[in-house]
Structure formats: structure tokens, C-alpha cells
Amino acid sequence: MGSNPTSATSKTLPKALSQVEGSAAEGPPSLTAPTGILGELEAKFGGEAVTPQATADHIPTVWTPVAKVREVLRHLKSGVERPYRTFYDATAIDERLRANPPANLNGGQPTSDFTVVYHLLSYERNEYVRVKVALEESRLSVPTITDLWPAANWYEREIWDMFGIRVEGHPHLERILMPKTWNGHPLRKDHPARATEMGPFAMPDEKEQREQEALRFRPEDWGMKRSSETSDFIFLNLGPQHPGTHGVLRVVVQLDGERIVDLVPEIGFHHRGAEKMAERQTWHTYIPYTDRVDYLGGVMNNLAYLTALEKLAGVRVPPRAQVIRVMLSELFRIISHLVWYGTFAQDLGQMSPVFYTLNDRERAFEIIEAICGARMHPGWFRIGGVAQDLPNGWDKMFRDFIAYLPPRLKEYDKIVLRNSLIKGRTQGVGAYKLDEAIEWGVTGPNLRACGFEWDFRKKQPYAGYEQFEFDIPTAQHGDCYDRALVRVEEMRQSLRIIEQCVKNMPEGAYKATDSRLAAPPLKEHTMRDIETLIHHFLGVSWGPVVPPGEALGAIEATKGNNGYYLISDGGIGAYRARIRTPSFNHMQTLPMLSRGLMVPDLLAILGSIDFVLADIDR
Amino acid sequence: MISFKDIVAAVLTVVGVLFVALTIAAGLIWVERRLLAVWQDRYGPNRVGPLGLFQVLADTIKLLAKEDWIPPFADKPVFVIAPAIVMITVLFSFAVLPVARNIVIADLNVGLLYFLAMSSMGVYSIVLGGWASDNKYSLLGALRASAQMISYEVFMGLSLMGVVLVAGSFKLSDVVEWQNRNVWFVLPQFPGFVLFLIAGIAETRRLPFDLPEADSELVAGFHSEYSGMKFGMFFVGEYLGVTLVSALIAVLFFGGWLGPVFGLAGWARTALGIVWLLVKTFLFIGFFILLRAALPRPRFDQLMSWGWKWMLPLALANLLVTGAVVMTMSK
């Protein structure tokens, strides 16, 4: 057991770590009286139009008829005081096979075959709101809200793509993640989840032709002209194989010379059906899949998933496990940012930094490997804790790393951030205005670069972050350079957090001992009595049964707000798992950032917004 | 009357220069990769032969053995000729390079002009290669190349005019002899040296002036569609260009073959002169590689405005001041 000789110094923290409360919700979901935003909505629209629902995450949730949804959302955006300006997420749920529909104040959820769910976020209130729309199978359509939030565009396309719910009035309702030639809508419950259910795969010539033809870009489809009065445009197909796109991203750029007139990012080449897989896995066995969503974020993904799941299941995480989680997550934030740092410089034509930062990352991976045995995708967190305790000598490894990295970062400041060519390439290029960023759902370092001091670790603490001292780095201009500044400073702050973890690691269990949902339960307890032995047997061979309900768990991940919206119908796995990723939003803002600039600027912007294709496509 | 001895000497010089230039250019593939590796905390090619020296050979065999692929949409004759142009023009330029006293293939009295003309011709290789590829990335690369080369050639020529004014000759051996009598040109013509160095980097399309290639933006720019030995020609052509520009810097500004002679005379002194030239050349080659390891790439418009707004006026000012000085001194 990795006992820590310095744990006596925990007094240096604002709160003693031994008093940590678990991130679990208090008790089972309870019906709350309509206060706050629910009260405001009811006062405006009346009880008919907005029906509240209690949820495990205590996010105000209302059902509204499809005819009213635009009105309700518009009111939330601009009608209420301290409005919900940020479009956070929109998705759908195929309710047809759900065993335990949620109870609400009117007694049972409305008859619904498909539910469309909108999540909005208000920074002024520091609160989410969830608006749900019930649809019948015979009339699967919702009105578009792209005129309220342009950011809804891709989300609505995804709803159409995945569920076949038509979005009326959408400017370009087309598949977004699946190929245009795909049959069916994958997240419907009647769509096969495995290749073995679909018959053997064949690619005869005519099918190949058809698939290739489907990939042909037609400017007219996107309302683009092929020429202006003075020039013919070039349509440059950047990707899906291109050294500057960091993965299989396709950007079709409309060029006038080297100047970008407009562009269309095309995503989906990295789509692996992560949400569909969740429906086939148990709550426990899905953990390693989350690693691969933001594949540079490692256990940070586990944390997002488990934050939601532990709210739903009401599992308390013991203090030691919390601190281990924070420590590893912050190390992965550094790892992710180091990769970004090097590739960002490389996108600007600077060849060397990527080798330096990847060497540093290697040192961090050595720690991860010593603790978890794996490197990029440890899948190390478990329901109610982590997989194993820290190994002997773990603290020395961290101490060495904490001493090693800062001088290196200082050197990179000289090479990269203070280089005048880099400044010339990035300052004033691809800037967000703060209001734009908020409306488009931009989060993380990209938001903070606009001068908005907002970090979910501070504002909505989870996993015990409230006990740590760290600053929220911000910058002012929101351009490529400022985004870089924020990320570099974040690495230093993460080191601070890790240092506090090392100095104050509490003693105790590394996994919850008081919950039978903690999977797998600690072995020593299973040997004590038949009850826990059976729980162990069921939890491992079958899966932990999570009570029916729903919860959103959103964290400050490496690239921004990563949220898991989990729905349980009382089974051993998710009935529906929605993964809201920051990269998806950020990629959607690419045309806005790049219009009127030049091709090299596009690559600078791509490098600076720091996305991972797997995080976009899931 | 040309004697048999003269012919043998001329042939030997040609073969010697050709051999040395090509060997250096090929060897640079290894030198650059190893040096970059050293500066980037990694090993580089170290497996084939001692210190990985045979990597060059392995690369050459690979390039030669590759399928000679010409894209069906390319303009075939132009596509084939383009990579040859860069090799030919650079190799032709070596003709006027004095490697030691009285050892030069063609000591033209318009040597410098000849070099400038040849390096202008080299642009055709890039532009035609990019155009004939019928690929949008290649086209953008070619466009960038033509704009960049034209802009930087203007002050490349001007930056050398100071040297010409002072030495009173376009002949390269005269330039060296002037330095032998007086002082290396790097001192009196320091601005000219800096300007020529910058123009030389731009001319050889090396970072930070590798915009025609710009791998993170344009995939491989003008040579995206090239493979096999045709790509190899662009590749070696680039290294030949680096060697040529480095050697020219050594000859024009650092005294060429001049250096301590340690009391040697005759052929030994000549040989030592060649060694000095090689040493100076390699120093600048190393500097070229270091630049590649250190600097990012500016944007196209920044590069252009740099060239026209700073380099050109500076070159003109240098010429003006030098001219004034020469005029007053000669009176």
C-alpha cells in the first residue's frame, strides 16, 4: 500500500482531505418543488407547457410539447434574467425499449417514443437547464433552433443522422457522422450494434464507386459559388489525409488565391459508435471505451464518465481515491497539453519543439505506466474509486517530474511563445469574441483565452477540486496566440495541483467500501461473508445494477467541458449514454474563425483550438 | 592552341567538382538528419553502416528501385523535365565556382551574373513541376515559389553589387584575389553578406523560407505528386543548392580558399586551399540546418512584405553607400 509519509501536512489545504465528501448525490432522486428556473418557466408558460422532472443530477429539467419548444428555448436564451446563453448539447433518446420511464410531477413521463433533449448552460447562474421534447414514432420531427444558436447546427444534424428525427427548417440537414450512403439510423434501438448482426461485408466495384461519388464535394450543396465576378475559386480538399489536420478530418476550403472565402469541415471519419457501444457494455466494462474518446486525455475521460455514473448510482468515492483521481487526471492534462504544444509549433512550421514535448510526455507516461501498467489508455478509474492502490515509490516519481518540467516549459517559452515569427503567425489570427464563444458553447482554454475566467473545476467543483489551490489562467484577445498562452500556463497550474496531491495524499481505501456498486468490490471484503461474495459475483460476471434515472456529469477536461449524460433504466449498462465533447463545438466554429484569412492561418487555427478527431466523432 | 595537358586538366576539374558537389549533396541527406536528431534529442539514422553513413546509399537504392510513377492527370513531358531543370541549373552554377587558385571550371568574367541567371532558371523547375502535376497543393506551392523567388532574387542580385563595385569585377576569382590583397568582404560588406545569406536561404527554399513546400500546409507543395528518383532529383537539387549557396558565401565574403597556409607551397598549398573552402562551406551548411531546426515558418504575405519593404531598400541603401565610398576613394 502506498502510504505517504507527508500526509500529516494536509493542514496546508483549505479543507482537510480526510473530510472529503464523495461526489455522490445525496440519496435517491427526489421530486423538487418548482423553484428557480423551473418556477420562472412555469410562471411564464403555465404548467401545461412545462412539466418538471426530477433527476439524479438535480439539473432543472422540464418536458415541453414540440410546439412550444422553440418558445421555451428562446425564452431561456433571452427572456429570463441571467439567461442561458450557452448552447451546451442537444441529443435524443430512443425510448421504445426503456423499462423504467422517469417519474415526474404529473405522474410518469409523457408518452414518448423518442425524446429530444436540449442542455443549455448559464454562466451567470452557474447552472444547466435541460429541456426535453417527447415525440411519437409517427411524427418524428422537431423545429430547428439554428436561428437561436448557430451552434445547434451540427447537433441537429447528428440527431437526424443517429435517430432519423427530422429537424424542420434546418439549413443543411444531412448526415454528419455516418457516410451519406448509410442505411438506417444507428442509435435507434432496432439498429444493429455489432458487425456480426449485419451480414458479411463486401465492397464490389459499383459500391466503391457509389461511396466515392458520395464523398465528392459539390459547392452548390453548401450554397457556395464556383466563381465570383473577378475570379474562379479553388476548392481545396484538405484531408482526410493531410499532415496538418491531426487526424482524419476533411476540410473543404473555398479559396480565392490563397485567401479563404469559406470552408466546410467534414467530420465522421473517426466515428466508432462510442455511444452505441455503451448500450452493449455494462456500466463497469464501458470504462476503457471512454479512454478512447479524447485519446490524449486518458483517465480524464474515465473521470467524466464516472462523475455522471456516480451521481446516478449514489456512490461515494473515498478521499484517497479522489486525490489519486485528481492527480492522474491533472497529469493527463499535462500530457495532452504537451502533445498540443509540440504539434501547434509544428503546424506553424517549427520542427523541433514536438520532439522535446513528446520526450517530456514520455516521462509522464513512465509514471502512468508505473501506476496503471498502461500508457495512453489506462482505463484506471473504477466505479467508486480506482483499480488499485498506488505502488511503492510513486511519490518520488511525481516529485522528480514536478522538478523536471518547469525548466523545460521555460525553455519552450523562449523557443515558441517568445519567437517573433510565431507571434506574427498567431497574434490577431482566428480570434473569438467573448459573446460568440459563449453562445457557440466554446469551453476550456479556448474560452478562457477570451478573458473569461471560467473553470468548471473551480465553479462547479467535482472530484474534490474545491480543496486545491490553483489559478485560472486567462488571456484577453481570444486569438491563436492567447489560446497557446492559456494552455501553457495551465500546465504549470496542473503541476501545482499534482504537488498538493503528492504532499497531502490521504490514507485509506482506494475504492468505495460502502457500496455494492463499486465494481469490482474489494476482494478482502468478498471473503468475509456470502452477501458480499454474491455481490462480487454478480457485479463482475453480470454487471452492477444502477438505479433508474439520469444524470449529466460534466468536467473540465483537457480540451474543455466534457460531459456524459447517462440514462439508466435499472439495467446493468447504460440505456443511453450521450457524450458531449468540447472538440465537437470547437470544430464547428472553424469556418467562423477562418473566413477571410489565408491557408496557413487555417492550419494555425486548427493547431490552436486543440482538438482530437476521436473526441469530435466519438 | 589548346594542349592535351589543358584538356586533361579541364576534364579532371569538371569531374572533380561534379564528384565532390554530388557527394556532398548526397552526404548532406545524412548530415542533416543526424544534426537535426542531435538538436532534437533523438538518434536519427544510425543503423545502416558505421554511424548510419550508408543510409544515403540505402535511400538512393530505394528511390531508384521505386516505381516510376507519373500521375495520369499530369502533363507528362513537363512533369519529367521539371526535376531535371533544378539539378542542371545548380550543377551549371558550380562551373564558375573557384575551388582554389587557378582551379575553376570556367572562370567567366561575368561569373556572378551567370550564377544569378542560373538560379533564376531554377525557379522554372519548381513552377513547371507544380504546374505539370495538376494538383491544387502543387499549384499553390508553385505559385508561392514563383512569387517568393522573384521577390528575393531582386535583392539577391543587388546585395552582391557592393562586392562587385569594390572588387571591380564580376569574376569570382577576382573577388577572392581582392580579399587576398585587402580583407574578407564580410567586414566591409557586412549588410551585403546578411542580405545574400537571407536571399540564399530563400533561393534554396529552406526553412523559414520553405513556403513552396510547407509540409504542414501544402502536404509537400510543388513536389506532392513526385516519387522515386524524380522526387530524388528535387531532393538532391535542394542539397546541391544549399552547398552552392554556402560555397558562394564562403567565396564572396569569407575569402574562398584563403586561410593560414602553414608555409606550404605548390600543390599542397592548393589542396589546403580546397580544404579551407570546404570547411567554410560546411560551416554555412551547418547554419542552414540549424535554421531548419530552430525557426517556424512565416506566412506568405509576411514573407513578401519582408522582402519588398525591408530587404530591397536595405540592399539599395547598401549599394548606394558602397558606391559613394568607392567613388570618393577612387578620387
Coordinates of N, CA and C in Angstrom, one line a residue, chain B residues 13-101:
Chain B
T13 N 39.1 18.7 -63.6 CA 38.5 19.7 -62.8 C 36.9 19.5 -62.8
V14 N 36.4 19.3 -64.0 CA 35.0 19.1 -64.2 C 34.6 17.9 -63.4
V15 N 35.3 16.8 -63.6 CA 34.9 15.5 -62.9 C 35.0 15.7 -61.4
G16 N 36.1 16.3 -61.0 CA 36.4 16.5 -59.6 C 35.3 17.4 -58.9
V17 N 34.9 18.5 -59.5 CA 33.9 19.4 -59.0 C 32.6 18.7 -58.9
L18 N 32.3 18.0 -60.0 CA 31.0 17.3 -60.1 C 30.9 16.2 -59.0
F19 N 32.0 15.5 -58.9 CA 32.0 14.4 -57.9 C 31.9 14.9 -56.5
V20 N 32.7 15.9 -56.2 CA 32.6 16.5 -54.8 C 31.3 17.1 -54.5
A21 N 30.8 17.9 -55.5 CA 29.5 18.5 -55.3 C 28.4 17.5 -55.0
L22 N 28.3 16.5 -55.9 CA 27.3 15.5 -55.8 C 27.4 14.7 -54.5
T23 N 28.7 14.4 -54.1 CA 28.9 13.6 -52.9 C 28.5 14.4 -51.7
I24 N 28.8 15.7 -51.7 CA 28.4 16.5 -50.6 C 26.9 16.6 -50.5
A25 N 26.3 16.8 -51.7 CA 24.8 16.9 -51.7 C 24.2 15.6 -51.1
A26 N 24.7 14.5 -51.6 CA 24.1 13.2 -51.1 C 24.4 13.0 -49.7
G27 N 25.6 13.3 -49.3 CA 26.0 13.1 -47.9 C 25.2 14.0 -47.0
L28 N 24.8 15.2 -47.5 CA 24.0 16.1 -46.7 C 22.7 15.5 -46.2
I29 N 22.2 14.6 -47.0 CA 21.0 13.9 -46.5 C 21.3 13.3 -45.1
W30 N 22.4 12.6 -45.0 CA 22.7 12.0 -43.7 C 23.1 13.1 -42.7
V31 N 23.9 14.0 -43.1 CA 24.4 15.1 -42.2 C 23.2 15.8 -41.6
E32 N 22.3 16.2 -42.5 CA 21.1 17.0 -42.0 C 20.3 16.1 -41.0
R33 N 20.1 14.9 -41.4 CA 19.2 14.1 -40.5 C 19.9 13.8 -39.1
R34 N 21.2 13.6 -39.2 CA 21.9 13.4 -37.9 C 22.0 14.7 -37.1
L35 N 22.3 15.8 -37.7 CA 22.4 17.0 -37.0 C 21.0 17.4 -36.4
L36 N 20.0 17.3 -37.2 CA 18.7 17.6 -36.6 C 18.4 16.7 -35.4
A37 N 18.7 15.4 -35.6 CA 18.5 14.5 -34.5 C 19.2 14.9 -33.2
V38 N 20.5 15.3 -33.4 CA 21.2 15.8 -32.2 C 20.5 16.9 -31.6
W39 N 20.1 17.9 -32.4 CA 19.4 19.1 -31.8 C 18.0 18.8 -31.3
Q40 N 17.5 17.7 -31.7 CA 16.1 17.4 -31.2 C 16.0 16.2 -30.3
D41 N 17.2 15.9 -29.6 CA 17.2 14.9 -28.6 C 16.8 13.5 -29.1
R42 N 17.2 13.1 -30.2 CA 16.9 11.8 -30.7 C 18.1 11.3 -31.5
Y43 N 18.0 10.1 -32.1 CA 19.2 9.5 -32.7 C 19.4 9.8 -34.2
G44 N 18.3 9.8 -34.9 CA 18.5 9.9 -36.4 C 18.9 8.6 -37.0
P45 N 19.2 8.5 -38.3 CA 19.6 7.3 -38.9 C 21.0 6.8 -38.4
N46 N 21.0 5.7 -37.7 CA 22.3 5.2 -37.1 C 22.4 3.7 -37.3
R47 N 21.7 3.1 -38.1 CA 21.7 1.7 -38.2 C 22.5 1.2 -39.4
V48 N 22.4 1.8 -40.6 CA 23.0 1.3 -41.8 C 24.4 1.7 -41.8
G49 N 25.3 0.8 -41.7 CA 26.7 1.1 -41.8 C 27.2 1.8 -40.5
P50 N 28.5 2.2 -40.5 CA 29.1 2.9 -39.4 C 28.4 4.3 -39.2
L51 N 27.9 4.6 -38.1 CA 27.2 5.8 -37.8 C 26.0 6.1 -38.7
G52 N 25.6 5.0 -39.3 CA 24.4 5.2 -40.2 C 24.8 5.9 -41.5
L53 N 26.1 5.9 -41.9 CA 26.5 6.6 -43.1 C 26.0 6.0 -44.3
F54 N 25.7 4.7 -44.4 CA 25.2 4.1 -45.6 C 23.7 4.4 -45.8
Q55 N 23.1 5.1 -44.9 CA 21.7 5.5 -45.1 C 21.5 6.1 -46.4
V56 N 22.5 6.9 -46.8 CA 22.4 7.6 -48.1 C 22.3 6.6 -49.2
L57 N 23.1 5.6 -49.2 CA 23.1 4.5 -50.2 C 21.8 3.8 -50.2
A58 N 21.3 3.5 -49.0 CA 20.0 2.8 -48.9 C 18.9 3.6 -49.4
D59 N 18.9 4.9 -49.1 CA 17.9 5.8 -49.6 C 17.9 5.9 -51.2
T60 N 19.2 5.9 -51.7 CA 19.3 6.0 -53.1 C 18.8 4.8 -53.8
I61 N 19.1 3.6 -53.2 CA 18.6 2.4 -53.8 C 17.1 2.3 -53.8
K62 N 16.6 2.8 -52.6 CA 15.1 2.8 -52.5 C 14.5 3.7 -53.6
L63 N 15.1 4.9 -53.7 CA 14.5 5.8 -54.7 C 14.6 5.3 -56.1
L64 N 15.8 4.7 -56.4 CA 15.9 4.1 -57.8 C 15.0 3.0 -58.0
A65 N 14.8 2.2 -57.0 CA 14.0 0.9 -57.2 C 12.5 1.2 -57.2
K66 N 12.1 2.4 -56.8 CA 10.7 2.7 -56.7 C 10.0 2.7 -58.1
E67 N 8.8 2.4 -58.1 CA 8.0 2.5 -59.4 C 8.1 3.9 -59.9
D68 N 8.4 4.1 -61.2 CA 8.5 5.4 -61.8 C 7.1 5.9 -62.1
W69 N 6.4 6.5 -61.2 CA 5.0 6.8 -61.3 C 4.8 8.2 -61.8
I70 N 4.0 8.3 -62.8 CA 3.6 9.6 -63.3 C 2.1 9.6 -63.2
P71 N 1.5 10.6 -62.5 CA 0.0 10.6 -62.4 C -0.6 10.7 -63.7
P72 N -1.7 10.0 -63.9 CA -2.4 10.0 -65.3 C -2.8 11.4 -65.7
F73 N -3.1 12.3 -64.7 CA -3.6 13.6 -65.0 C -2.5 14.6 -65.2
A74 N -1.2 14.2 -65.1 CA -0.1 15.1 -65.2 C 0.2 15.4 -66.6
D75 N 0.9 16.6 -66.8 CA 1.4 16.9 -68.2 C 2.7 16.2 -68.3
K76 N 2.8 15.1 -69.0 CA 3.9 14.2 -68.8 C 5.3 14.8 -69.2
P77 N 5.5 15.3 -70.4 CA 6.8 15.8 -70.7 C 7.3 16.8 -69.7
V78 N 6.5 17.8 -69.4 CA 6.9 18.8 -68.4 C 7.2 18.2 -67.0
F79 N 6.3 17.3 -66.7 CA 6.4 16.6 -65.4 C 7.8 16.0 -65.3
V80 N 8.3 15.4 -66.4 CA 9.5 14.7 -66.3 C 10.7 15.6 -66.4
I81 N 10.6 16.7 -67.2 CA 11.7 17.6 -67.3 C 11.9 18.5 -66.1
A82 N 10.8 18.8 -65.4 CA 10.9 19.8 -64.3 C 12.0 19.4 -63.3
P83 N 12.0 18.2 -62.7 CA 13.1 17.9 -61.7 C 14.5 18.0 -62.3
A84 N 14.6 17.7 -63.6 CA 16.0 17.7 -64.2 C 16.5 19.2 -64.2
I85 N 15.6 20.1 -64.4 CA 16.0 21.5 -64.5 C 16.7 22.0 -63.3
V86 N 16.2 21.6 -62.1 CA 16.8 22.1 -60.9 C 18.2 21.6 -60.7
M87 N 18.3 20.3 -61.1 CA 19.7 19.7 -61.0 C 20.6 20.4 -61.9
I88 N 20.2 20.5 -63.2 CA 21.1 21.0 -64.2 C 21.5 22.5 -63.9
T89 N 20.5 23.3 -63.5 CA 20.9 24.7 -63.3 C 21.9 24.8 -62.1
V90 N 21.6 24.1 -61.1 CA 22.5 24.2 -59.9 C 23.9 23.7 -60.3
L91 N 23.9 22.5 -61.0 CA 25.2 22.0 -61.4 C 26.0 22.9 -62.3
F92 N 25.3 23.6 -63.2 CA 25.9 24.5 -64.1 C 26.5 25.7 -63.3
S93 N 25.8 26.1 -62.2 CA 26.4 27.2 -61.4 C 27.7 26.8 -60.8
F94 N 27.9 25.6 -60.5 CA 29.2 25.2 -59.9 C 30.4 25.5 -60.9
A95 N 30.1 25.7 -62.2 CA 31.1 25.9 -63.1 C 31.9 27.1 -62.8
V96 N 31.3 28.1 -62.3 CA 32.0 29.4 -62.1 C 32.6 29.5 -60.7
L97 N 32.5 28.4 -59.9 CA 32.9 28.5 -58.5 C 34.4 28.2 -58.4
P98 N 35.3 29.1 -58.0 CA 36.7 28.8 -57.9 C 37.0 28.0 -56.6
V99 N 37.5 26.8 -56.8 CA 37.7 26.0 -55.6 C 39.1 26.2 -55.0
A100 N 40.0 26.7 -55.8 CA 41.3 27.1 -55.3 C 41.9 28.0 -56.4
R101 N 43.1 28.6 -56.1 CA 43.7 29.5 -57.1 C 43.9 28.7 -58.4

